[in-house]
Short mmCIF file of C-alpha atoms in Angstrom, two decimals:
data_model
loop_
_atom_site.label_atom_id
_atom_site.label_comp_id
_atom_site.label_asym_id
_atom_site.label_seq_id
_atom_site.Cartn_x
_atom_site.Cartn_y
_atom_site.Cartn_z
CA MET A 21 -28.55 17.39 55.32
CA LYS A 22 -28.98 14.27 57.18
CA TYR A 23 -27.23 13.02 59.84
CA ILE A 24 -26.79 9.64 61.91
CA GLN A 25 -27.09 9.52 66.01
CA VAL A 26 -25.36 7.06 67.49
CA GLU A 27 -25.61 6.19 71.42
CA ASN A 28 -24.20 3.46 74.00
CA THR A 29 -24.93 0.60 73.11
CA GLY A 30 -23.54 -2.28 74.97
CA PRO A 31 -22.86 -6.28 73.78
CA LEU A 32 -23.94 -6.86 70.24
CA HIS A 33 -25.69 -9.86 69.51
CA GLY A 34 -26.86 -11.14 66.07
CA THR A 35 -26.70 -12.00 62.25
CA VAL A 36 -25.91 -9.63 59.59
CA HIS A 37 -26.50 -10.77 55.32
CA ILE A 38 -23.84 -9.56 53.66
CA PRO A 39 -24.67 -7.59 50.40
CA GLY A 40 -22.61 -7.85 47.28
CA ALA A 41 -18.97 -6.21 47.03
CA LYS A 42 -19.65 -2.76 46.24
CA ASN A 43 -16.34 -2.42 44.60
CA SER A 44 -16.48 -5.76 42.38
CA SER A 45 -20.10 -4.01 41.12
CA LEU A 46 -18.43 -1.00 40.34
CA ALA A 47 -16.22 -3.20 37.93
CA LEU A 48 -18.76 -5.21 36.28
CA LEU A 49 -21.14 -2.71 35.44
CA ALA A 50 -19.32 -1.83 33.40
CA ALA A 51 -17.23 -5.11 32.47
CA ALA A 52 -20.94 -5.92 30.56
CA CYS A 53 -20.56 -2.58 27.96
CA LEU A 54 -17.73 -5.13 26.30
CA ALA A 55 -21.34 -8.02 25.62
CA ASP A 56 -22.39 -8.11 22.81
CA ASP A 57 -25.48 -9.27 24.44
CA VAL A 58 -27.85 -8.59 27.60
CA VAL A 59 -26.38 -9.72 30.92
CA THR A 60 -27.95 -10.34 34.24
CA LEU A 61 -26.01 -9.33 37.70
CA LYS A 62 -26.83 -10.58 40.46
CA GLY A 63 -26.72 -9.54 44.16
CA ILE A 64 -25.61 -5.62 43.06
CA PRO A 65 -26.45 -3.68 46.13
CA HIS A 66 -28.90 -0.53 46.29
CA ILE A 67 -25.79 2.34 46.83
CA GLU A 68 -25.66 5.92 45.62
CA ASP A 69 -22.52 4.70 43.37
CA VAL A 70 -24.78 2.14 41.65
CA SER A 71 -27.13 4.80 41.13
CA ILE A 72 -24.56 6.95 39.29
CA ILE A 73 -23.79 4.43 36.76
CA ALA A 74 -27.02 3.67 36.57
CA GLY A 75 -27.20 7.67 34.97
CA ILE A 76 -24.26 7.13 32.87
CA SER A 77 -25.84 4.60 31.50
CA ARG A 78 -29.08 6.30 30.28
CA ASP A 79 -26.61 8.60 29.21
CA ILE A 80 -24.82 7.02 26.79
CA GLY A 81 -27.71 4.20 25.23
CA MET A 82 -27.95 1.43 27.77
CA ALA A 83 -30.30 -0.34 28.80
CA PHE A 84 -30.50 -0.33 32.62
CA LYS A 85 -32.33 -2.00 35.15
CA GLN A 86 -32.22 -3.31 38.61
CA GLU A 87 -34.98 -5.37 40.91
CA GLY A 88 -33.86 -6.10 44.00
CA GLY A 89 -30.58 -6.46 43.62
CA THR A 90 -30.39 -7.88 40.05
CA VAL A 91 -29.27 -5.63 37.21
CA VAL A 92 -30.56 -6.18 33.81
CA ILE A 93 -28.09 -4.46 31.35
CA ASP A 94 -28.99 -4.39 27.51
CA PRO A 95 -25.54 -3.29 26.40
CA ARG A 96 -26.69 -3.52 22.40
CA THR A 97 -28.26 0.36 22.81
CA VAL A 98 -24.68 1.98 23.36
CA HIS A 99 -24.41 4.58 20.82
CA SER A 100 -21.78 7.10 22.86
CA ALA A 101 -18.01 6.34 24.39
CA VAL A 102 -18.47 9.87 25.34
CA ILE A 103 -19.56 10.01 29.97
CA ASP A 104 -20.37 13.21 31.86
CA PRO A 105 -17.63 14.27 33.62
CA GLY A 106 -19.91 15.89 36.11
CA LYS A 107 -20.87 12.45 37.08
CA SER A 108 -18.06 10.13 36.31
CA SER A 109 -16.11 13.12 38.55
CA LYS A 110 -18.80 11.08 41.37
CA TYR A 111 -17.35 8.39 42.49
CA ARG A 112 -13.70 6.54 41.75
CA ALA A 113 -14.58 3.59 39.39
CA SER A 114 -15.87 5.83 36.48
CA TYR A 115 -12.38 4.28 34.71
CA TYR A 116 -13.54 1.27 33.93
CA TYR A 117 -15.80 3.12 31.64
CA ALA A 118 -12.45 3.68 29.43
CA GLY A 119 -11.35 -0.09 29.31
CA ALA A 120 -15.25 -1.36 28.98
CA LEU A 121 -15.98 1.48 25.16
CA LEU A 122 -12.53 1.62 24.33
CA SER A 123 -12.39 -1.69 22.39
CA LYS A 124 -16.01 -1.33 20.80
CA PHE A 125 -16.18 2.47 20.46
CA GLY A 126 -12.24 3.52 18.91
CA LYS A 127 -12.45 6.65 21.40
CA VAL A 128 -13.74 7.23 25.20
CA THR A 129 -14.22 11.10 26.97
CA ILE A 130 -14.34 10.94 30.60
CA GLY A 131 -14.24 13.01 33.35
CA PHE A 132 -11.30 12.65 35.91
CA PRO A 133 -12.68 10.00 38.57
CA GLY A 134 -13.89 11.30 42.18
CA GLY A 135 -15.19 9.50 44.67
CA ASP A 136 -13.54 9.55 48.70
CA ASP A 137 -10.62 11.90 48.77
CA PHE A 138 -7.36 10.56 49.68
CA VAL A 139 -5.12 13.52 48.30
CA SER A 140 -2.78 11.04 46.23
CA ARG A 141 -5.03 8.80 43.74
CA PRO A 142 -2.66 8.79 40.63
CA ILE A 143 -4.26 7.30 36.99
CA ASP A 144 -0.95 6.65 35.72
CA GLN A 145 -0.85 2.93 35.71
CA HIS A 146 -4.13 3.24 33.66
CA ILE A 147 -3.16 5.65 31.66
CA LYS A 148 0.24 2.97 30.61
CA VAL A 149 -1.79 0.28 30.56
CA PHE A 150 -3.67 2.05 27.66
CA LYS A 151 -0.57 3.85 25.52
CA ALA A 152 0.66 -0.17 25.67
CA LEU A 153 -2.11 -1.37 23.97
CA GLY A 154 -1.51 1.33 21.32
CA ALA A 155 -4.16 3.90 22.15
CA LYS A 156 -3.22 7.68 22.37
CA VAL A 157 -4.83 9.77 25.93
CA TYR A 158 -4.93 13.43 25.83
CA THR A 159 -5.65 14.87 28.75
CA PHE A 160 -7.58 18.46 29.52
CA GLU A 161 -8.88 20.23 33.01
CA ASP A 162 -11.52 17.98 33.63
CA TYR A 163 -11.44 15.14 31.56
CA TYR A 164 -9.46 13.05 29.23
CA ILE A 165 -9.46 11.18 25.78
CA ILE A 166 -8.30 7.81 25.13
CA GLU A 167 -8.18 7.17 21.32
CA ALA A 168 -6.92 3.99 19.40
CA ALA A 169 -8.05 3.01 15.82
CA GLU A 170 -7.12 -0.93 17.14
CA LEU A 171 -6.05 -2.08 20.35
CA ARG A 172 -3.11 -4.45 20.42
CA GLY A 173 -2.10 -7.11 23.15
CA ALA A 174 1.26 -6.76 24.83
CA ASP A 175 2.77 -7.43 28.08
CA ILE A 176 2.49 -4.91 30.39
CA TYR A 177 4.77 -4.69 33.80
CA PHE A 178 2.74 -2.67 36.71
CA ASP A 179 4.94 -0.17 38.90
CA MET A 180 2.76 -1.13 41.32
CA LEU A 181 0.26 -3.25 42.81
CA THR A 182 -2.96 -1.49 41.85
CA SER A 183 -6.06 -3.50 41.26
CA GLY A 184 -8.27 -0.76 39.75
CA ALA A 185 -5.60 -0.71 36.90
CA THR A 186 -5.74 -4.19 37.03
CA ILE A 187 -9.19 -4.42 36.50
CA ASN A 188 -8.82 -1.57 33.39
CA ALA A 189 -6.10 -3.61 31.86
CA MET A 190 -8.60 -6.82 31.33
CA LEU A 191 -11.33 -4.54 30.31
CA ALA A 192 -9.39 -2.84 27.61
CA ALA A 193 -7.27 -6.23 26.58
CA VAL A 194 -10.40 -8.86 26.38
CA ARG A 195 -11.15 -7.48 23.13
CA ALA A 196 -7.71 -6.37 21.99
CA LYS A 197 -6.41 -8.35 19.00
CA GLY A 198 -3.25 -10.50 20.64
CA ARG A 199 -2.07 -11.77 23.76
CA THR A 200 -1.69 -9.31 26.45
CA ILE A 201 -0.08 -10.48 29.58
CA LEU A 202 -0.22 -8.52 32.90
CA HIS A 203 2.80 -8.85 35.33
CA ASN A 204 2.72 -7.93 39.12
CA ALA A 205 -0.77 -8.14 38.81
CA ALA A 206 -3.26 -7.79 41.25
CA LEU A 207 -4.65 -10.61 44.03
CA ASP A 208 -7.67 -9.20 45.19
CA PRO A 209 -11.05 -10.80 44.87
CA GLU A 210 -12.60 -7.98 42.92
CA VAL A 211 -10.44 -9.38 40.24
CA VAL A 212 -11.35 -12.56 40.47
CA ASP A 213 -14.58 -12.34 40.06
CA THR A 214 -14.35 -9.64 37.21
CA ALA A 215 -12.10 -11.82 34.93
CA ALA A 216 -14.33 -14.80 36.01
CA PHE A 217 -17.50 -13.06 34.80
CA LEU A 218 -15.58 -12.04 32.06
CA ASN A 219 -14.54 -15.63 31.19
CA ARG A 220 -18.61 -16.17 31.57
CA ILE A 221 -19.49 -14.15 28.34
CA GLY A 222 -16.60 -16.00 26.20
CA ALA A 223 -13.63 -13.63 27.38
CA ARG A 224 -10.08 -15.99 27.68
CA ILE A 225 -8.45 -14.14 31.12
CA TYR A 226 -5.66 -17.14 32.67
CA GLY A 227 -4.19 -16.63 36.28
CA ALA A 228 -6.42 -13.95 38.24
CA GLY A 229 -5.65 -13.84 41.40
CA THR A 230 -1.78 -14.69 40.19
CA GLU A 231 0.78 -12.06 39.60
CA ARG A 232 0.90 -12.96 35.99
CA ILE A 233 -2.57 -13.14 33.85
CA ARG A 234 -2.42 -13.90 30.17
CA ILE A 235 -6.43 -12.44 27.83
CA GLU A 236 -6.07 -13.66 24.88
CA GLY A 237 -7.93 -11.30 22.54
CA VAL A 238 -11.67 -12.38 21.19
CA PRO A 239 -13.70 -10.38 18.76
CA TYR A 240 -17.05 -11.42 20.91
CA LEU A 241 -18.60 -11.81 23.85
CA ASN A 242 -22.04 -13.30 24.92
CA GLY A 243 -24.08 -11.52 27.14
CA GLY A 244 -25.18 -14.17 30.48
CA SER A 245 -25.05 -13.77 34.44
CA HIS A 246 -23.47 -13.69 37.06
CA THR A 247 -23.81 -13.47 40.92
CA VAL A 248 -21.14 -11.03 42.51
CA ILE A 249 -18.76 -11.51 45.50
CA PRO A 250 -19.91 -10.98 49.08
CA ASP A 251 -18.38 -7.47 50.41
CA ARG A 252 -15.31 -7.92 52.72
CA LEU A 253 -15.74 -5.14 53.41
CA ILE A 254 -18.46 -4.79 54.91
CA ALA A 255 -18.54 -8.07 57.07
CA GLY A 256 -15.00 -7.49 58.07
CA ALA A 257 -16.78 -3.97 59.87
CA PHE A 258 -19.66 -6.02 61.10
CA LEU A 259 -17.19 -8.48 63.13
CA MET A 260 -14.91 -5.84 64.40
CA ALA A 261 -18.28 -4.67 65.91
CA ALA A 262 -18.39 -7.50 67.87
CA GLY A 263 -15.17 -6.04 69.27
CA ILE A 264 -16.27 -2.68 70.21
CA GLN A 265 -17.95 -3.58 73.87
CA GLY A 266 -18.43 -7.44 73.22
CA GLY A 267 -20.90 -9.81 72.28
CA GLN A 268 -21.88 -12.36 69.38
CA VAL A 269 -22.24 -11.11 65.55
CA THR A 270 -22.41 -13.52 63.00
CA VAL A 271 -22.23 -12.53 59.36
CA MET A 272 -23.39 -14.60 56.30
CA ASP A 273 -22.97 -15.28 53.23
CA VAL A 274 -19.62 -14.22 53.06
CA ILE A 275 -16.64 -15.74 51.81
CA PRO A 276 -14.05 -16.40 54.75
CA GLU A 277 -10.96 -16.77 52.43
CA HIS A 278 -10.76 -13.26 51.25
CA LEU A 279 -10.97 -11.99 55.20
CA GLY A 280 -7.28 -13.96 56.43
CA SER A 281 -5.75 -11.12 57.37
CA CYS A 282 -8.11 -9.34 58.98
CA LEU A 283 -9.79 -12.43 61.01
CA SER A 284 -5.91 -12.96 62.30
CA LYS A 285 -5.32 -9.00 62.78
CA MET A 286 -8.92 -9.89 65.15
CA GLU A 287 -7.99 -12.63 67.26
CA GLU A 288 -4.40 -10.97 67.69
CA ILE A 289 -5.63 -8.49 70.15
CA GLY A 290 -7.84 -10.84 71.93
CA MET A 291 -11.44 -11.45 69.90
CA ASP A 292 -12.94 -15.28 69.07
CA VAL A 293 -14.04 -15.89 65.47
CA GLU A 294 -15.32 -18.85 64.01
CA CYS A 295 -15.40 -19.84 60.43
CA GLY A 296 -17.93 -21.79 58.50
CA ASP A 297 -18.24 -22.51 54.92
CA ALA A 298 -20.66 -19.20 54.34
CA HIS A 299 -20.30 -17.38 57.33
CA ILE A 300 -18.58 -16.01 60.64
CA THR A 301 -18.85 -15.41 63.69
CA ALA A 302 -16.24 -13.16 66.17
CA CYS A 303 -17.24 -12.22 69.59
CA ARG A 304 -15.37 -10.37 72.15
CA SER A 305 -15.29 -12.08 75.98
CA GLY A 306 -12.00 -10.36 77.42
CA GLN A 307 -9.89 -7.43 76.99
CA LEU A 308 -8.79 -6.46 73.92
CA LYS A 309 -4.86 -6.14 73.56
CA ALA A 310 -2.88 -3.41 71.51
CA THR A 311 -1.51 -4.21 68.50
CA ARG A 312 0.61 -2.85 65.04
CA ILE A 313 -1.42 -2.92 61.90
CA ARG A 314 0.70 -2.47 58.53
CA THR A 315 -1.66 -1.95 55.11
CA GLY A 316 -0.65 -3.79 52.41
CA MET A 317 -2.59 -4.63 48.54
CA TYR A 318 -4.63 -8.17 49.18
CA PRO A 319 -3.77 -10.34 50.82
CA GLY A 320 -2.28 -8.65 53.14
CA PHE A 321 -4.67 -5.91 56.01
CA ALA A 322 -6.60 -3.88 53.89
CA THR A 323 -6.37 -0.33 53.64
CA ASP A 324 -10.73 -0.31 53.81
CA LEU A 325 -10.07 -1.82 56.89
CA GLN A 326 -8.02 0.12 59.21
CA GLN A 327 -10.46 2.51 59.83
CA PRO A 328 -12.66 0.69 61.24
CA MET A 329 -9.90 -1.38 63.08
CA THR A 330 -8.73 1.86 64.96
CA ALA A 331 -12.54 2.15 66.41
CA LEU A 332 -11.97 -0.87 67.57
CA LEU A 333 -8.27 -0.34 68.47
CA LEU A 334 -9.81 2.84 71.01
CA GLN A 335 -11.23 -0.12 73.57
CA ALA A 336 -7.58 -1.78 73.95
CA GLN A 337 -5.71 -0.68 76.88
CA GLY A 338 -1.66 0.65 75.56
CA LYS A 339 -0.22 1.90 73.14
CA SER A 340 -1.44 0.84 69.24
CA ILE A 341 0.13 1.75 65.59
CA VAL A 342 -1.98 1.79 62.44
CA THR A 343 0.71 2.24 59.49
CA ASP A 344 -1.11 2.54 56.11
CA ARG A 345 1.12 2.86 53.24
CA VAL A 346 -1.14 1.92 50.41
CA TYR A 347 -2.86 5.52 50.91
CA PRO A 348 -0.31 7.10 53.27
CA LYS A 349 -2.86 9.86 54.08
CA ARG A 350 -6.17 8.03 54.90
CA PHE A 351 -6.67 9.40 57.91
CA ALA A 352 -9.77 12.13 57.68
CA HIS A 353 -11.20 9.86 60.86
CA VAL A 354 -8.68 10.70 63.14
CA PRO A 355 -9.48 14.23 63.91
CA GLN A 356 -13.19 13.46 64.18
CA LEU A 357 -12.19 11.12 66.75
CA ARG A 358 -10.49 13.48 68.56
CA ARG A 359 -13.67 15.17 68.64
CA LEU A 360 -14.32 12.27 71.21
CA GLY A 361 -12.09 12.45 72.93
CA ALA A 362 -9.53 10.01 71.69
CA GLU A 363 -5.72 10.15 72.03
CA ILE A 364 -4.12 9.89 68.42
CA GLU A 365 -0.93 11.22 66.95
CA LEU A 366 -0.25 11.48 63.41
CA ARG A 367 3.77 10.92 62.16
CA ARG A 368 3.32 10.94 58.67
CA GLU A 369 1.88 7.26 57.74
CA CYS A 370 1.31 6.65 60.88
CA ALA A 371 -1.16 6.98 63.92
CA PHE A 372 -0.58 6.25 67.67
CA ILE A 373 -3.31 5.30 69.49
CA ARG A 374 -3.40 5.01 72.97
CA GLY A 375 -6.51 3.22 73.92
CA GLY A 376 -8.62 2.19 76.90
CA LEU A 377 -9.81 5.95 77.32
CA PRO A 378 -13.61 7.32 77.73
CA LEU A 379 -14.92 8.73 75.22
CA GLN A 380 -17.40 11.22 74.87
CA GLY A 381 -20.34 11.97 72.73
CA GLY A 382 -20.17 15.36 70.11
CA TRP A 383 -20.37 15.88 66.32
CA VAL A 384 -18.23 14.29 63.68
CA HIS A 385 -18.35 14.52 60.36
CA ALA A 386 -17.49 11.91 57.14
CA THR A 387 -15.22 12.53 54.65
CA ASP A 388 -15.46 9.21 52.86
CA VAL A 389 -17.34 5.78 53.88
CA ARG A 390 -14.85 3.47 55.77
CA ALA A 391 -14.47 6.83 57.88
CA GLY A 392 -18.14 6.87 58.74
CA THR A 393 -18.02 3.34 59.76
CA CYS A 394 -15.36 3.38 61.87
CA LEU A 395 -16.80 6.74 63.44
CA LEU A 396 -20.36 4.68 63.28
CA LEU A 397 -18.80 2.55 65.65
CA ALA A 398 -16.27 4.48 68.05
CA GLY A 399 -19.93 5.72 68.43
CA LEU A 400 -21.72 2.80 70.08
CA ALA A 401 -18.86 3.14 73.01
CA VAL A 402 -19.39 7.35 73.79
CA GLU A 403 -21.13 9.04 76.97
CA GLY A 404 -23.31 10.26 75.11
CA THR A 405 -24.44 10.62 71.94
CA VAL A 406 -22.77 10.80 68.47
CA ARG A 407 -24.20 12.55 65.85
CA ILE A 408 -22.40 12.18 62.07
CA THR A 409 -22.69 14.66 59.58
CA GLY A 410 -21.87 13.74 55.77
CA VAL A 411 -24.03 10.34 55.26
CA ASP A 412 -23.73 10.76 51.21
CA HIS A 413 -20.57 9.11 52.28
CA ILE A 414 -21.45 6.79 54.19
CA GLU A 415 -24.32 5.35 51.83
CA ARG A 416 -21.99 5.53 48.69
CA GLY A 417 -20.79 2.13 49.81
CA TYR A 418 -24.00 0.49 52.62
CA GLU A 419 -26.99 -0.53 51.50
CA ASP A 420 -29.30 0.47 54.70
CA VAL A 421 -26.65 1.11 57.07
CA VAL A 422 -29.08 2.41 59.90
CA GLY A 423 -31.46 -0.42 59.35
CA SER A 424 -28.50 -3.44 59.38
CA PHE A 425 -26.67 -2.22 62.75
CA GLN A 426 -30.02 -2.17 63.96
CA SER A 427 -30.35 -5.92 63.02
CA ILE A 428 -27.46 -6.57 65.58
CA GLY A 429 -28.82 -4.42 68.31
CA ALA A 430 -27.11 -1.22 67.99
CA LYS A 431 -28.91 2.18 68.91
CA LEU A 432 -28.22 4.18 65.54
CA SER A 433 -30.99 6.24 64.21
CA MET A 434 -31.52 9.13 60.91
CA HIS A 435 -32.50 12.25 60.92
CA GLU A 436 -32.55 15.48 59.51
CA LEU A 437 -30.25 18.25 60.28
CA ASN A 438 -32.69 22.01 61.19
CA ALA A 439 -31.20 25.21 62.60
CA GLN A 440 -31.46 24.39 66.41
CA GLU A 441 -29.46 21.16 66.59
CA MET A 442 -27.17 22.57 63.59
CA PRO A 443 -23.24 23.74 65.26
CA VAL A 444 -22.72 27.03 65.11
CA ARG A 445 -18.78 28.55 64.07
CA GLY A 446 -16.37 28.62 67.39
CA HIS A 447 -18.25 25.95 69.17
CA THR A 448 -16.02 23.08 69.77
CA ASN A 449 -18.05 20.59 67.96
CA TYR A 450 -18.43 22.73 64.85
CA ILE A 451 -17.60 20.89 62.26
#
């Protein structure tokens, strides 16, 4: 088992080039199944979730070749719409294969999605979409089947803002007969990126990025090439790193507009932020101030950024409050931060943070991608050394997390856990 060792680093300085967005890449790789010719996707990160998708692609007969950040997919050889439940349960966005394969095959068998566990992440809105388009859904213990002799356009009203179901609805409706209109659609950049790719290969999607998306079904989609948008969540985490102990960090190859609410909150707590056309520079020159954060769907403050922001707020004098109503149980990082000496009280969907206290080293465990990012950032300011297990979760979202943080001066290193280092049961640092 691997662990990441983090040491007190001092001010960070440097530049980081931001890779393609994980959440957008996972949608695009599934969307490529809809094409009737070869698809080239550029900027796809080398992460564990993409490796799982490569395996799924080969299982269903789709040629999948990745060189650097470029993935070439040939969906013309797809011969199956049965997705191995074991593989689909390893990451959340596996549900996109349901929308992408249904119109071509009329029946899709797929395991329930896995990935990060935030207790309640239902797929009821996805099922609602499939039924509205004329499909039947059968659920079993560890998989479900969607079946439709024909998909027909429909008016679909989402009960809540959901990026995943909005994207899945577009995938399913692109080749449905007639017009589909999505009401209360998610506004996320990943939704816009997926629509842009589909339109590039011949789809007719209008209004992506607004609350009302119209899809005119088409019988055929071409092949083509598309470059994924940069990962705003990784960019936000690196910008926050500049505030942990001071310093200046620049993220390159970004779209600043995608980080509007995050940058505004960083400035509110005392950081300086400067934006260019495709770069953002953040620095901290003085004391950070406590604040309140409420997560929301885009363009609100992203739930994926509340965990790394919590690490930053540990350095702010006073009491901060982080409220997450998107995923109210997304606080698995809090007990781990307490191991390091943080004073954080949880009340339902709120974390009350007492900032400005010293942190001590110890063993902690990352339970999901962003919790891992939080622990990495917190470790930069500890007295001593932090060792983080659960590295596989972090690698689901980062192509080279250690190398990327080292490039801005962070003292990070990857190690193999041996019997002598393993925390023992009963010890205060037992994981």
